[in-house]
Short mmCIF file of C-alpha atoms and ligand atoms in Angstrom, two decimals:
data_model
loop_
_atom_site.label_atom_id
_atom_site.label_comp_id
_atom_site.label_asym_id
_atom_site.label_seq_id
_atom_site.Cartn_x
_atom_site.Cartn_y
_atom_site.Cartn_z
CA MET A 1 -15.10 -17.65 -1.91
CA LYS A 2 -14.73 -17.37 1.88
CA ILE A 3 -12.42 -14.94 3.65
CA ALA A 4 -11.00 -15.28 6.98
CA ILE A 5 -10.45 -11.89 8.66
CA GLY A 6 -8.72 -10.85 11.89
CA SER A 7 -7.26 -7.93 13.68
CA ASP A 8 -5.64 -6.94 16.98
CA HIS A 9 -7.08 -4.10 19.19
CA ALA A 10 -5.27 -1.43 16.93
CA GLY A 11 -6.90 -2.89 13.86
CA TYR A 12 -10.21 -3.51 15.25
CA LEU A 13 -12.05 -0.43 13.96
CA LEU A 14 -10.66 -0.90 10.44
CA LYS A 15 -11.64 -4.66 10.53
CA GLU A 16 -15.36 -3.77 11.31
CA THR A 17 -15.21 -1.28 8.39
CA ILE A 18 -13.88 -3.88 5.91
CA LYS A 19 -16.17 -6.57 7.23
CA GLU A 20 -19.20 -4.53 6.45
CA TYR A 21 -17.71 -3.66 2.93
CA LEU A 22 -17.04 -7.39 2.19
CA ILE A 23 -20.53 -8.50 3.38
CA GLN A 24 -22.65 -5.64 2.03
CA SER A 25 -20.87 -4.48 -1.09
CA LEU A 26 -18.92 -7.54 -2.32
CA LYS A 27 -21.25 -10.24 -0.92
CA ILE A 28 -18.57 -12.30 0.35
CA GLU A 29 -18.82 -14.88 3.20
CA LEU A 30 -16.48 -14.37 6.22
CA GLU A 31 -15.01 -16.01 9.01
CA ASP A 32 -14.24 -13.56 11.88
CA CYS A 33 -11.17 -14.74 13.69
CA GLY A 34 -11.35 -11.85 16.23
CA CYS A 35 -10.47 -9.77 18.06
CA PHE A 36 -14.01 -8.71 19.06
CA SER A 37 -13.21 -5.40 21.08
CA MET A 38 -10.66 -2.82 21.51
CA ASP A 39 -9.19 -4.72 24.53
CA PRO A 40 -5.46 -5.50 23.95
CA VAL A 41 -4.60 -8.78 22.19
CA ASP A 42 -1.40 -10.23 20.80
CA TYR A 43 -1.48 -10.05 16.99
CA PRO A 44 0.52 -13.43 16.52
CA ASP A 45 -2.38 -15.24 18.04
CA ILE A 46 -4.82 -13.75 15.53
CA ALA A 47 -2.40 -14.15 12.63
CA GLU A 48 -2.10 -17.93 13.48
CA LYS A 49 -5.99 -18.39 13.51
CA VAL A 50 -6.39 -16.70 10.10
CA ALA A 51 -3.41 -18.62 8.61
CA SER A 52 -4.72 -21.98 9.98
CA SER A 53 -8.08 -21.22 8.31
CA ILE A 54 -6.42 -20.90 4.92
CA LEU A 55 -3.97 -23.87 5.50
CA ARG A 56 -6.96 -26.19 6.53
CA LYS A 57 -8.97 -24.68 3.52
CA THR A 58 -11.93 -23.46 5.59
CA ALA A 59 -11.17 -20.02 3.83
CA GLN A 60 -9.61 -19.37 0.70
CA LYS A 61 -7.89 -15.96 1.51
CA GLY A 62 -7.30 -13.95 4.65
CA ILE A 63 -7.23 -10.26 5.72
CA LEU A 64 -5.19 -9.21 8.80
CA ILE A 65 -5.03 -5.85 10.38
CA CYS A 66 -2.95 -4.52 13.13
CA GLY A 67 -1.73 -1.05 13.93
CA THR A 68 0.88 -1.03 11.13
CA GLY A 69 0.27 -4.24 9.25
CA ILE A 70 3.81 -5.20 9.84
CA GLY A 71 3.45 -7.36 12.90
CA MET A 72 0.63 -9.42 11.26
CA SER A 73 2.63 -9.85 8.06
CA ILE A 74 5.67 -11.05 9.90
CA SER A 75 3.71 -13.45 11.92
CA ALA A 76 1.52 -14.83 9.16
CA ASN A 77 4.64 -15.27 6.76
CA LYS A 78 6.14 -17.87 9.44
CA PHE A 79 3.46 -20.40 8.28
CA PRO A 80 4.66 -22.47 5.17
CA GLY A 81 2.22 -21.93 2.36
CA ILE A 82 1.15 -18.42 3.61
CA ARG A 83 2.02 -15.50 1.25
CA ALA A 84 1.01 -12.39 3.21
CA ALA A 85 1.43 -8.93 1.70
CA LEU A 86 1.56 -5.75 3.50
CA CYS A 87 -0.25 -3.20 1.29
CA HIS A 88 -1.14 0.49 1.98
CA GLU A 89 -2.19 1.50 -1.72
CA PRO A 90 -4.05 -0.40 -4.48
CA VAL A 91 -1.15 -0.79 -6.81
CA SER A 92 0.67 -2.98 -4.39
CA ALA A 93 -2.41 -4.93 -3.87
CA TYR A 94 -2.83 -5.48 -7.44
CA PHE A 95 0.68 -6.86 -7.94
CA SER A 96 0.49 -8.91 -4.70
CA SER A 97 -2.36 -10.91 -6.46
CA ALA A 98 -0.99 -10.78 -10.07
CA HIS A 99 2.60 -11.55 -9.34
CA ASN A 100 2.83 -13.03 -5.80
CA ASN A 101 -0.42 -14.91 -5.57
CA ALA A 102 -0.68 -13.39 -1.99
CA ASN A 103 -3.31 -15.45 0.07
CA ILE A 104 -3.22 -13.01 2.91
CA LEU A 105 -3.52 -9.10 2.70
CA THR A 106 -2.37 -7.21 5.74
CA MET A 107 -2.91 -3.64 6.55
CA GLY A 108 -2.38 -0.98 9.29
CA GLY A 109 -5.32 0.42 10.97
CA ARG A 110 -3.13 3.33 12.30
CA ILE A 111 -1.68 4.00 8.77
CA ILE A 112 -4.69 4.24 6.35
CA GLY A 113 -8.39 5.06 6.58
CA GLY A 114 -11.48 2.99 5.60
CA GLU A 115 -11.94 4.40 2.08
CA VAL A 116 -8.33 3.59 0.98
CA ALA A 117 -8.44 0.06 2.79
CA LYS A 118 -11.57 -0.67 0.66
CA ALA A 119 -9.93 0.23 -2.43
CA ILE A 120 -6.94 -1.95 -1.45
CA VAL A 121 -9.18 -4.96 -0.80
CA LYS A 122 -11.12 -4.54 -4.04
CA ALA A 123 -7.92 -4.51 -6.16
CA TRP A 124 -6.46 -7.46 -4.27
CA LEU A 125 -9.64 -9.72 -4.71
CA GLU A 126 -10.47 -8.50 -8.19
CA THR A 127 -6.96 -9.41 -9.60
CA ASP A 128 -6.14 -12.89 -10.82
CA PHE A 129 -2.74 -14.41 -10.43
CA GLN A 130 -0.90 -14.31 -13.69
CA GLY A 131 0.83 -17.67 -13.36
CA GLY A 132 3.65 -18.34 -15.96
CA HIS A 133 7.17 -17.15 -14.75
CA HIS A 134 5.54 -15.94 -11.57
CA LYS A 135 4.44 -19.36 -10.73
CA ARG A 136 8.01 -20.59 -11.10
CA ARG A 137 9.12 -18.03 -8.59
CA ILE A 138 6.48 -19.06 -6.11
CA GLU A 139 7.48 -22.66 -6.41
CA LYS A 140 10.95 -21.63 -5.50
CA ILE A 141 9.58 -20.04 -2.31
CA GLN A 142 7.90 -23.11 -1.53
CA ASN A 143 11.27 -24.86 -2.03
CA GLN A 144 12.82 -22.59 0.34
CA GLU A 145 10.23 -23.45 2.93
CA LEU A 146 10.78 -27.19 2.52
CA ARG A 147 14.48 -26.72 2.79
CA ASN A 148 14.40 -24.61 5.74
CA VAL A 149 17.40 -22.63 4.45
CA CYS A 150 19.73 -21.20 7.13
C1 RB5 B 1 0.04 -2.92 19.04
O1 RB5 B 1 0.26 -1.78 19.64
C2 RB5 B 1 0.95 -2.76 17.71
O2 RB5 B 1 2.14 -3.00 18.09
C3 RB5 B 1 0.49 -3.84 16.75
O3 RB5 B 1 -0.78 -3.47 16.29
C4 RB5 B 1 1.13 -3.75 15.46
O4 RB5 B 1 1.24 -2.47 14.78
C5 RB5 B 1 2.40 -4.52 15.27
O5 RB5 B 1 3.04 -4.57 14.15
#
């Protein structure tokens, strides 16, 4: 599996911590969509890069980190087919995979530390989607995207 990862300046340090964890401990291949320093960037630009990687299937899942994780989740969820889950503890991360089949995990670098973030990433990656009635609910979301309900 390949993971696309991205952050803005406020998530940069946590992104680097998570990158090392994914590569060294979990032996997962990464695509780093930036940013590459703590110089300010706009989080929607990075969210778009990670979402595009998933939708074009160059990566299977994505991780996005900003200051709170909120802007990244709002932005990523604008792309049909993306299910981005903001998680700041492992139980939500578990259910975001088991019930929501979240293909992007978002976190806030100003909210949690590296060890909690690693536990979140581990729970999210190690949990399989349960399917069944959860699949039906995701299909309803896909339908809502198609109908562009307003
Ligand atoms: C940047 O200052 C900050 O607004 C951003 O990282 C994020 O928290 C937005 O949701």
